[in-house]
Amino acid sequence: MEFMTGVKKPDTLELQELYEESMVGKTVRVNGAVHTIRDMGEVAFMILRKRDGLLQCVYEEETAGFDLKDLKEAATVEAEGILEKEERAPGGIEIRLTGIKILSLPDAPMPLPVAKWKLNTSLEAKLNMRSVSLRNIRERAKFKLQEGIVRGFRDFLYEQGFTEIHTPKIGARSAEGGSNLFKLDYFHRPAVLQQSPQLYKQMMVGVFDRVFETGPVFRAEKHNTKRHLNEYTSLDFEMGYIDGFEDIMAMETGFLQYTMKLLETEYAKELKILGITLPKTDQIPAVRFDRAKELVAEKYDRKIRNPFDLEPEEESLIGRYFQEEYGADFVFVTHYPSKKRPFYAMDDPEDSRYTLSFDLLYHGLEITTGGQRIHDYRMLTEKIAARGMTEEGLEQYLDTFRYGMPPHGGLGIGLERLTMKLAGEDNVRETTLYPRDLSRLEP
């Protein structure tokens, strides 16, 4: 009989272990995938791709103990050799091979040149062969950064006393309302895929005071643009006992500061691979919605066509304005019109045409929507009635407020959009692992 006693330490080493000074000159064993082979005649260089980078291995026929012809690109192997310093190699080290064990061989040649520094192929080709295209070092690095963003979101909010929750993605109705819903049959009952965890977040504020969630949301919008997806990952939080919606903006600013520092220290390799300069987060300007429209209209000689909405071009110009005038990468646009916000948004007591809400723009692209919510039961039911809505399906949600709720608010951040702007991409599909849009359900 055998008993499991914990994590088993492998015989093979990872890159971080190989970088230790004490390892130089020793015989080591590593595993990985053959990223590329460069045959120079008397000597060949086999580059292994590992989970945290590339490792150069030197093949010399007299000492390698195997025939180079037995290897193929994308083969997975376990290699053995002597570790040496080499400044010209990735990471400043290389292995002089003395033996190799082939773990698997590919059945076909690689369909994409993943070993090249830049994967110069169409986005469509990259998405069609996603699991292969992401073997490219630069393509892969985008998603390590995305990991860092989620890690920063979680770690920062844990430090701020938030509780992580997990809410259902199938419901009887949506938090946002409207017609942009994916409808489905749920055991002979109508159901929808959730556009947001909003209602559940608010209900849980009455339990934990501060909650957050990272998860998928679904929007049945028939947009086919570079910034829209029909399924994306939302970073949501909701917090109680606030003095105003400014507390929500301050919390997001803190998250961005924490996360940029995390990326700078823990993801420096990926930042270097992608040539990224991190945005400034020491202070983020905030401007009213109506004032923002006036500023860009004046500076860029643009007529205000719709006083109650921001067009994509206006968002872009607002980002440009604050970068030119204040050197700001981010800008909060506050007090959005009530008609453009959901029923639960708190109206501005000084002017009910506007709400105590905001968007955060990053280089002119909306990446966050948030604000203060209505916490008073009567005010909430009155607004639902004023909008001509029915309370059907909202009974449990409204009961939460009937029995008392603190002043609260929160936000939702589009993970893929934030990653896109950080990585300097112009299409959100570049930073979406497996995009779902109007035309794509596979892979």
Short mmCIF file of C-alpha atoms in Angstrom, two decimals:
data_model
loop_
_atom_site.label_atom_id
_atom_site.label_comp_id
_atom_site.label_asym_id
_atom_site.label_seq_id
_atom_site.Cartn_x
_atom_site.Cartn_y
_atom_site.Cartn_z
CA MET A 1 0.00 0.00 0.00
CA GLU A 2 1.17 3.51 -0.82
CA PHE A 3 0.34 6.73 1.03
CA MET A 4 0.51 10.25 -0.35
CA THR A 5 2.39 12.53 2.04
CA GLY A 6 2.45 15.78 0.09
CA VAL A 7 3.95 17.37 -2.99
CA LYS A 8 6.61 15.20 -4.56
CA LYS A 9 9.81 17.05 -5.44
CA PRO A 10 10.78 16.23 -9.04
CA ASP A 11 14.24 15.16 -10.11
CA THR A 12 14.30 17.88 -12.75
CA LEU A 13 15.11 21.53 -12.04
CA GLU A 14 13.32 24.76 -12.97
CA LEU A 15 14.91 27.93 -14.29
CA GLN A 16 14.98 29.76 -10.98
CA GLU A 17 16.94 26.89 -9.45
CA LEU A 18 19.39 26.90 -12.36
CA TYR A 19 20.11 30.62 -11.87
CA GLU A 20 21.64 29.93 -8.45
CA GLU A 21 25.40 30.51 -8.48
CA SER A 22 26.06 27.24 -6.69
CA MET A 23 24.61 25.25 -9.62
CA VAL A 24 27.27 26.34 -12.13
CA GLY A 25 29.53 23.43 -13.13
CA LYS A 26 27.13 20.77 -11.87
CA THR A 27 25.33 18.09 -13.84
CA VAL A 28 21.65 19.00 -14.00
CA ARG A 29 18.49 17.53 -15.44
CA VAL A 30 15.66 19.61 -16.94
CA ASN A 31 12.51 19.01 -18.92
CA GLY A 32 10.73 21.14 -21.50
CA ALA A 33 9.56 21.45 -25.08
CA VAL A 34 11.98 21.93 -27.97
CA HIS A 35 11.29 25.54 -28.96
CA THR A 36 13.78 25.60 -31.83
CA ILE A 37 16.95 23.90 -33.04
CA ARG A 38 19.78 25.87 -34.66
CA ASP A 39 22.25 23.52 -36.32
CA MET A 40 25.56 25.32 -36.86
CA GLY A 41 27.47 22.27 -38.18
CA GLU A 42 29.97 21.25 -35.52
CA VAL A 43 27.70 22.48 -32.79
CA ALA A 44 23.93 22.96 -32.46
CA PHE A 45 21.79 24.98 -30.09
CA MET A 46 18.60 23.43 -28.78
CA ILE A 47 16.35 25.97 -27.08
CA LEU A 48 13.97 24.50 -24.52
CA ARG A 49 10.73 26.26 -23.69
CA LYS A 50 9.79 26.01 -20.05
CA ARG A 51 6.92 27.49 -18.08
CA ASP A 52 8.94 30.53 -17.04
CA GLY A 53 11.19 31.14 -20.05
CA LEU A 54 13.75 29.75 -22.47
CA LEU A 55 16.82 27.66 -21.74
CA GLN A 56 19.71 27.21 -24.16
CA CYS A 57 21.23 23.74 -24.49
CA VAL A 58 24.42 23.11 -26.48
CA TYR A 59 24.70 19.93 -28.58
CA GLU A 60 28.10 18.54 -29.53
CA GLU A 61 28.02 15.16 -31.23
CA GLU A 62 31.03 13.72 -29.36
CA THR A 63 29.64 14.38 -25.88
CA ALA A 64 25.86 14.67 -26.28
CA GLY A 65 25.16 10.94 -26.20
CA PHE A 66 22.38 11.07 -28.83
CA ASP A 67 21.76 11.89 -32.48
CA LEU A 68 20.40 15.38 -33.13
CA LYS A 69 18.33 13.99 -36.03
CA ASP A 70 16.14 12.19 -33.50
CA LEU A 71 14.82 15.55 -32.24
CA LYS A 72 12.06 17.67 -33.70
CA GLU A 73 10.69 21.10 -32.89
CA ALA A 74 7.84 20.74 -30.33
CA ALA A 75 9.16 17.44 -28.98
CA THR A 76 9.03 17.24 -25.20
CA VAL A 77 12.23 16.01 -23.60
CA GLU A 78 14.18 15.47 -20.43
CA ALA A 79 17.70 16.76 -20.97
CA GLU A 80 20.85 16.24 -18.90
CA GLY A 81 24.11 18.13 -19.00
CA ILE A 82 26.60 20.43 -17.31
CA LEU A 83 25.38 23.91 -16.38
CA GLU A 84 27.64 26.74 -17.51
CA LYS A 85 27.54 30.54 -17.58
CA GLU A 86 27.05 32.14 -20.99
CA GLU A 87 26.17 35.83 -21.18
CA ARG A 88 24.83 35.54 -24.75
CA ALA A 89 22.32 32.83 -23.81
CA PRO A 90 18.80 33.53 -22.48
CA GLY A 91 19.14 34.13 -18.74
CA GLY A 92 22.93 34.05 -18.96
CA ILE A 93 23.23 30.24 -18.60
CA GLU A 94 23.33 27.18 -20.84
CA ILE A 95 23.56 23.42 -20.53
CA ARG A 96 26.25 21.35 -22.28
CA LEU A 97 24.23 18.27 -23.16
CA THR A 98 25.39 14.82 -22.15
CA GLY A 99 22.13 12.94 -22.68
CA ILE A 100 18.47 13.25 -23.53
CA LYS A 101 15.24 11.32 -23.02
CA ILE A 102 12.45 11.93 -25.51
CA LEU A 103 9.09 12.08 -23.75
CA SER A 104 6.95 12.70 -26.85
CA LEU A 105 7.25 13.59 -30.52
CA PRO A 106 4.84 15.68 -32.62
CA ASP A 107 2.94 14.01 -35.44
CA ALA A 108 3.07 17.05 -37.73
CA PRO A 109 5.26 20.12 -38.32
CA MET A 110 4.34 23.32 -36.51
CA PRO A 111 1.59 25.27 -38.33
CA LEU A 112 2.88 28.63 -37.04
CA PRO A 113 6.45 29.93 -36.59
CA VAL A 114 6.17 30.14 -32.80
CA ALA A 115 9.95 30.24 -32.30
CA LYS A 116 10.19 33.65 -33.97
CA TRP A 117 10.39 36.66 -31.67
CA LYS A 118 7.30 38.24 -33.23
CA LEU A 119 4.57 35.98 -34.50
CA ASN A 120 3.94 37.82 -37.76
CA THR A 121 0.69 36.19 -38.73
CA SER A 122 -2.93 37.30 -38.85
CA LEU A 123 -5.05 37.57 -35.72
CA GLU A 124 -7.46 35.07 -37.28
CA ALA A 125 -4.67 32.51 -37.67
CA LYS A 126 -3.51 33.09 -34.10
CA LEU A 127 -7.02 32.57 -32.74
CA ASN A 128 -7.74 29.52 -34.91
CA MET A 129 -4.56 27.86 -33.59
CA ARG A 130 -4.68 29.43 -30.12
CA SER A 131 -3.04 26.66 -28.12
CA VAL A 132 -0.14 26.68 -30.58
CA SER A 133 0.21 30.44 -31.12
CA LEU A 134 0.47 31.01 -27.37
CA ARG A 135 3.67 28.96 -27.35
CA ASN A 136 5.29 32.06 -28.80
CA ILE A 137 7.15 33.83 -25.99
CA ARG A 138 5.68 37.30 -26.66
CA GLU A 139 2.12 36.02 -27.10
CA ARG A 140 2.41 34.04 -23.89
CA ALA A 141 3.76 37.02 -21.95
CA LYS A 142 0.47 38.96 -22.37
CA PHE A 143 -1.34 36.34 -20.34
CA LYS A 144 1.29 36.25 -17.63
CA LEU A 145 0.63 39.98 -17.24
CA GLN A 146 -3.08 39.23 -17.12
CA GLU A 147 -2.38 36.80 -14.31
CA GLY A 148 -0.54 39.60 -12.51
CA ILE A 149 -3.54 41.93 -12.81
CA VAL A 150 -5.90 39.36 -11.29
CA ARG A 151 -3.35 38.51 -8.63
CA GLY A 152 -3.00 42.20 -7.77
CA PHE A 153 -6.79 42.61 -7.61
CA ARG A 154 -7.18 39.67 -5.25
CA ASP A 155 -4.21 40.39 -3.02
CA PHE A 156 -4.99 44.09 -2.67
CA LEU A 157 -8.64 43.53 -1.82
CA TYR A 158 -7.78 40.80 0.69
CA GLU A 159 -5.53 43.36 2.38
CA GLN A 160 -8.44 45.82 2.43
CA GLY A 161 -10.73 43.41 4.25
CA PHE A 162 -12.77 42.14 1.29
CA THR A 163 -14.28 38.64 1.11
CA GLU A 164 -14.15 36.73 -2.18
CA ILE A 165 -17.51 35.41 -3.37
CA HIS A 166 -18.72 33.29 -6.29
CA THR A 167 -22.12 34.09 -7.73
CA PRO A 168 -24.26 32.16 -10.25
CA LYS A 169 -23.95 32.91 -13.95
CA ILE A 170 -27.40 31.55 -14.83
CA GLY A 171 -30.39 33.49 -13.54
CA ALA A 172 -34.07 34.20 -14.01
CA ARG A 173 -33.32 37.77 -15.02
CA SER A 174 -30.37 40.12 -15.45
CA ALA A 175 -29.03 42.80 -13.16
CA GLU A 176 -28.72 45.26 -16.02
CA GLY A 177 -32.04 44.65 -17.77
CA GLY A 178 -32.38 45.52 -21.44
CA SER A 179 -32.39 43.23 -24.43
CA ASN A 180 -28.70 42.33 -24.68
CA LEU A 181 -29.26 38.97 -23.01
CA PHE A 182 -28.36 35.42 -23.93
CA LYS A 183 -31.55 33.48 -23.25
CA LEU A 184 -31.71 29.75 -22.62
CA ASP A 185 -34.10 27.02 -21.62
CA TYR A 186 -33.47 25.92 -18.04
CA PHE A 187 -35.46 22.72 -17.46
CA HIS A 188 -38.44 24.15 -19.37
CA ARG A 189 -38.12 27.54 -17.66
CA PRO A 190 -36.73 30.72 -19.25
CA ALA A 191 -33.32 31.80 -17.98
CA VAL A 192 -30.49 34.15 -18.98
CA LEU A 193 -26.73 34.29 -18.75
CA GLN A 194 -25.78 37.03 -16.31
CA GLN A 195 -24.49 40.34 -17.63
CA SER A 196 -23.04 41.15 -14.21
CA PRO A 197 -22.89 39.83 -10.62
CA GLN A 198 -24.26 43.21 -9.54
CA LEU A 199 -27.40 42.23 -7.63
CA TYR A 200 -25.63 39.41 -5.79
CA LYS A 201 -22.71 41.68 -4.89
CA GLN A 202 -25.06 44.20 -3.34
CA MET A 203 -26.91 41.55 -1.36
CA MET A 204 -23.62 40.23 0.00
CA VAL A 205 -22.61 43.70 1.22
CA GLY A 206 -25.31 43.16 3.84
CA VAL A 207 -23.42 40.03 4.92
CA PHE A 208 -19.68 40.76 4.60
CA ASP A 209 -19.56 44.59 4.15
CA ARG A 210 -16.88 44.25 1.44
CA VAL A 211 -16.96 41.61 -1.32
CA PHE A 212 -15.29 40.93 -4.65
CA GLU A 213 -15.46 38.43 -7.48
CA THR A 214 -13.58 37.58 -10.66
CA GLY A 215 -15.65 35.73 -13.21
CA PRO A 216 -17.22 35.67 -16.69
CA VAL A 217 -20.06 37.94 -17.75
CA PHE A 218 -22.12 37.72 -20.93
CA ARG A 219 -23.39 40.48 -23.22
CA ALA A 220 -25.49 39.64 -26.29
CA GLU A 221 -24.45 42.85 -28.03
CA LYS A 222 -24.20 42.67 -31.80
CA HIS A 223 -21.05 44.76 -31.86
CA ASN A 224 -18.17 43.59 -34.01
CA THR A 225 -15.53 46.09 -32.94
CA LYS A 226 -11.97 45.85 -31.68
CA ARG A 227 -13.08 46.54 -28.11
CA HIS A 228 -16.21 44.40 -27.70
CA LEU A 229 -16.59 40.78 -26.61
CA ASN A 230 -19.72 38.76 -25.90
CA GLU A 231 -18.04 37.00 -22.98
CA TYR A 232 -15.37 38.64 -20.91
CA THR A 233 -13.87 38.46 -17.43
CA SER A 234 -15.06 41.09 -14.98
CA LEU A 235 -13.19 42.12 -11.84
CA ASP A 236 -15.98 43.24 -9.50
CA PHE A 237 -16.07 44.61 -6.00
CA GLU A 238 -18.73 46.15 -3.80
CA MET A 239 -18.15 47.90 -0.47
CA GLY A 240 -20.42 49.17 2.28
CA TYR A 241 -20.33 52.08 4.71
CA ILE A 242 -19.00 54.52 2.14
CA ASP A 243 -19.17 58.30 2.47
CA GLY A 244 -19.60 58.73 -1.27
CA PHE A 245 -18.74 57.26 -4.65
CA GLU A 246 -15.33 58.90 -4.35
CA ASP A 247 -14.44 56.10 -1.90
CA ILE A 248 -14.92 53.62 -4.77
CA MET A 249 -12.63 55.62 -7.07
CA ALA A 250 -10.04 55.86 -4.30
CA MET A 251 -10.15 52.08 -3.79
CA GLU A 252 -9.64 51.48 -7.51
CA THR A 253 -6.73 53.90 -7.54
CA GLY A 254 -5.19 51.92 -4.68
CA PHE A 255 -5.69 48.68 -6.62
CA LEU A 256 -3.98 50.14 -9.69
CA GLN A 257 -1.06 51.42 -7.62
CA TYR A 258 -0.65 48.05 -5.90
CA THR A 259 -0.92 46.11 -9.14
CA MET A 260 1.52 48.25 -11.12
CA LYS A 261 4.06 47.80 -8.33
CA LEU A 262 3.43 44.05 -8.40
CA LEU A 263 3.96 43.92 -12.17
CA GLU A 264 7.12 45.99 -11.84
CA THR A 265 8.66 43.63 -9.29
CA GLU A 266 7.21 40.19 -10.08
CA TYR A 267 6.60 40.45 -13.84
CA ALA A 268 9.62 42.48 -14.96
CA LYS A 269 10.57 39.77 -17.47
CA GLU A 270 7.21 39.98 -19.24
CA LEU A 271 7.28 43.79 -19.22
CA LYS A 272 10.69 43.67 -20.89
CA ILE A 273 9.61 41.07 -23.46
CA LEU A 274 6.64 43.23 -24.47
CA GLY A 275 8.47 46.56 -24.18
CA ILE A 276 5.88 47.95 -21.76
CA THR A 277 6.22 51.18 -19.80
CA LEU A 278 3.81 51.00 -16.88
CA PRO A 279 1.19 53.77 -16.63
CA LYS A 280 1.32 56.42 -13.94
CA THR A 281 -1.03 55.82 -11.02
CA ASP A 282 0.26 58.16 -8.32
CA GLN A 283 -2.74 60.43 -8.86
CA ILE A 284 -5.67 60.09 -11.25
CA PRO A 285 -7.73 63.14 -12.28
CA ALA A 286 -11.52 63.12 -12.03
CA VAL A 287 -13.78 65.25 -14.22
CA ARG A 288 -17.56 65.54 -14.49
CA PHE A 289 -19.18 63.97 -17.53
CA ASP A 290 -20.61 67.23 -18.85
CA ARG A 291 -17.39 69.15 -18.23
CA ALA A 292 -15.33 66.49 -20.00
CA LYS A 293 -17.49 66.87 -23.11
CA GLU A 294 -17.04 70.64 -23.01
CA LEU A 295 -13.25 70.40 -22.63
CA VAL A 296 -12.74 68.19 -25.68
CA ALA A 297 -15.28 70.17 -27.71
CA GLU A 298 -13.33 73.37 -27.00
CA LYS A 299 -9.82 72.02 -27.52
CA TYR A 300 -10.44 69.79 -30.53
CA ASP A 301 -13.18 71.89 -32.17
CA ARG A 302 -15.72 69.08 -31.93
CA LYS A 303 -19.45 69.72 -31.75
CA ILE A 304 -21.34 68.07 -28.85
CA ARG A 305 -23.90 65.93 -30.66
CA ASN A 306 -25.39 64.02 -27.73
CA PRO A 307 -25.27 65.68 -24.30
CA PHE A 308 -26.29 62.46 -22.53
CA ASP A 309 -23.82 59.95 -23.95
CA LEU A 310 -20.11 59.56 -24.67
CA GLU A 311 -19.18 58.39 -28.14
CA PRO A 312 -16.01 56.27 -28.55
CA GLU A 313 -14.31 59.21 -30.29
CA GLU A 314 -15.13 61.45 -27.33
CA GLU A 315 -13.68 58.90 -24.89
CA SER A 316 -10.52 58.81 -26.98
CA LEU A 317 -10.30 62.61 -27.01
CA ILE A 318 -10.88 62.82 -23.25
CA GLY A 319 -7.96 60.43 -22.75
CA ARG A 320 -5.85 62.49 -25.14
CA TYR A 321 -6.80 65.76 -23.41
CA PHE A 322 -5.77 64.59 -19.95
CA GLN A 323 -2.56 63.05 -21.26
CA GLU A 324 -1.60 66.29 -23.01
CA GLU A 325 -2.69 68.63 -20.21
CA TYR A 326 -1.75 66.60 -17.12
CA GLY A 327 0.40 63.68 -18.32
CA ALA A 328 -2.31 61.33 -17.02
CA ASP A 329 -2.73 57.80 -18.34
CA PHE A 330 -6.05 57.33 -16.51
CA VAL A 331 -9.00 59.66 -15.95
CA PHE A 332 -12.22 59.21 -13.99
CA VAL A 333 -15.29 60.61 -15.74
CA THR A 334 -17.99 61.15 -13.10
CA HIS A 335 -21.71 61.97 -12.85
CA TYR A 336 -23.02 60.01 -15.82
CA PRO A 337 -26.57 60.78 -16.94
CA SER A 338 -29.25 58.82 -15.08
CA LYS A 339 -30.84 57.59 -18.32
CA LYS A 340 -27.55 55.83 -19.16
CA ARG A 341 -27.21 54.06 -15.82
CA PRO A 342 -29.16 51.08 -14.35
CA PHE A 343 -32.03 51.47 -11.90
CA TYR A 344 -29.86 50.82 -8.84
CA ALA A 345 -27.55 53.81 -9.52
CA MET A 346 -27.83 56.57 -6.95
CA ASP A 347 -29.04 59.84 -8.50
CA ASP A 348 -27.17 63.02 -7.70
CA PRO A 349 -29.27 64.75 -5.00
CA GLU A 350 -28.28 68.13 -6.49
CA ASP A 351 -29.38 67.23 -10.03
CA SER A 352 -31.35 64.02 -10.60
CA ARG A 353 -30.51 64.05 -14.31
CA TYR A 354 -27.09 62.73 -13.28
CA THR A 355 -25.86 59.89 -11.06
CA LEU A 356 -23.15 59.45 -8.45
CA SER A 357 -21.29 57.16 -10.82
CA PHE A 358 -18.16 57.07 -12.94
CA ASP A 359 -16.20 55.39 -15.70
CA LEU A 360 -12.43 55.00 -15.66
CA LEU A 361 -10.77 55.64 -19.01
CA TYR A 362 -7.30 54.27 -19.76
CA HIS A 363 -5.76 56.04 -22.75
CA GLY A 364 -9.24 56.91 -23.92
CA LEU A 365 -10.87 53.49 -23.49
CA GLU A 366 -13.46 52.71 -20.83
CA ILE A 367 -12.16 49.89 -18.65
CA THR A 368 -14.32 50.41 -15.54
CA THR A 369 -17.88 51.35 -14.69
CA GLY A 370 -18.85 52.00 -11.07
CA GLY A 371 -20.55 54.23 -8.58
CA GLN A 372 -22.75 54.56 -5.52
CA ARG A 373 -25.90 52.41 -5.34
CA ILE A 374 -29.32 53.16 -3.89
CA HIS A 375 -29.43 51.60 -0.42
CA ASP A 376 -32.86 52.88 0.72
CA TYR A 377 -35.72 50.44 0.05
CA ARG A 378 -38.37 53.06 -0.73
CA MET A 379 -36.06 55.07 -2.96
CA LEU A 380 -35.20 51.89 -4.86
CA THR A 381 -38.79 50.80 -5.40
CA GLU A 382 -39.80 54.33 -6.44
CA LYS A 383 -37.08 54.42 -9.08
CA ILE A 384 -38.08 50.99 -10.40
CA ALA A 385 -41.66 52.26 -10.74
CA ALA A 386 -40.56 55.54 -12.31
CA ARG A 387 -38.74 53.60 -15.00
CA GLY A 388 -41.82 51.56 -15.79
CA MET A 389 -40.11 48.38 -14.61
CA THR A 390 -41.74 45.49 -12.79
CA GLU A 391 -40.51 44.10 -9.48
CA GLU A 392 -41.13 40.56 -10.71
CA GLY A 393 -37.94 38.53 -10.33
CA LEU A 394 -36.41 41.13 -8.01
CA GLU A 395 -38.24 40.05 -4.86
CA GLN A 396 -35.24 38.53 -3.06
CA TYR A 397 -33.04 41.44 -4.09
CA LEU A 398 -35.55 43.99 -2.79
CA ASP A 399 -36.05 42.06 0.44
CA THR A 400 -32.36 42.66 1.16
CA PHE A 401 -33.05 46.39 1.22
CA ARG A 402 -36.36 46.05 3.03
CA TYR A 403 -34.44 44.69 6.00
CA GLY A 404 -31.73 47.36 5.97
CA MET A 405 -28.57 48.05 3.98
CA PRO A 406 -25.65 50.45 4.52
CA PRO A 407 -24.59 53.10 2.00
CA HIS A 408 -22.55 51.20 -0.55
CA GLY A 409 -21.09 51.15 -4.04
CA GLY A 410 -18.78 49.25 -6.29
CA LEU A 411 -17.43 48.71 -9.78
CA GLY A 412 -16.64 46.27 -12.55
CA ILE A 413 -13.34 46.23 -14.46
CA GLY A 414 -12.96 44.59 -17.88
CA LEU A 415 -9.89 42.40 -17.50
CA GLU A 416 -9.23 41.89 -21.19
CA ARG A 417 -9.56 45.60 -21.98
CA LEU A 418 -7.20 46.55 -19.17
CA THR A 419 -4.67 43.99 -20.40
CA MET A 420 -5.09 45.20 -23.98
CA LYS A 421 -4.25 48.80 -23.11
CA LEU A 422 -1.39 47.75 -20.84
CA ALA A 423 0.13 45.58 -23.58
CA GLY A 424 -0.33 48.30 -26.21
CA GLU A 425 -2.65 46.19 -28.38
CA ASP A 426 -5.48 47.67 -30.44
CA ASN A 427 -7.79 44.63 -30.44
CA VAL A 428 -9.20 43.09 -27.27
CA ARG A 429 -9.04 39.62 -28.86
CA GLU A 430 -5.24 39.81 -28.64
CA THR A 431 -5.53 39.66 -24.85
CA THR A 432 -8.44 37.23 -24.61
CA LEU A 433 -7.46 33.60 -24.19
CA TYR A 434 -10.34 32.18 -26.25
CA PRO A 435 -12.49 35.06 -27.55
CA ARG A 436 -16.25 34.80 -27.92
CA ASP A 437 -17.70 37.32 -30.35
CA LEU A 438 -20.33 37.49 -33.09
CA SER A 439 -18.53 34.95 -35.25
CA ARG A 440 -16.38 32.89 -32.90
CA LEU A 441 -17.47 29.95 -30.74
CA GLU A 442 -14.32 27.87 -31.26
CA PRO A 443 -11.76 26.87 -30.21
#
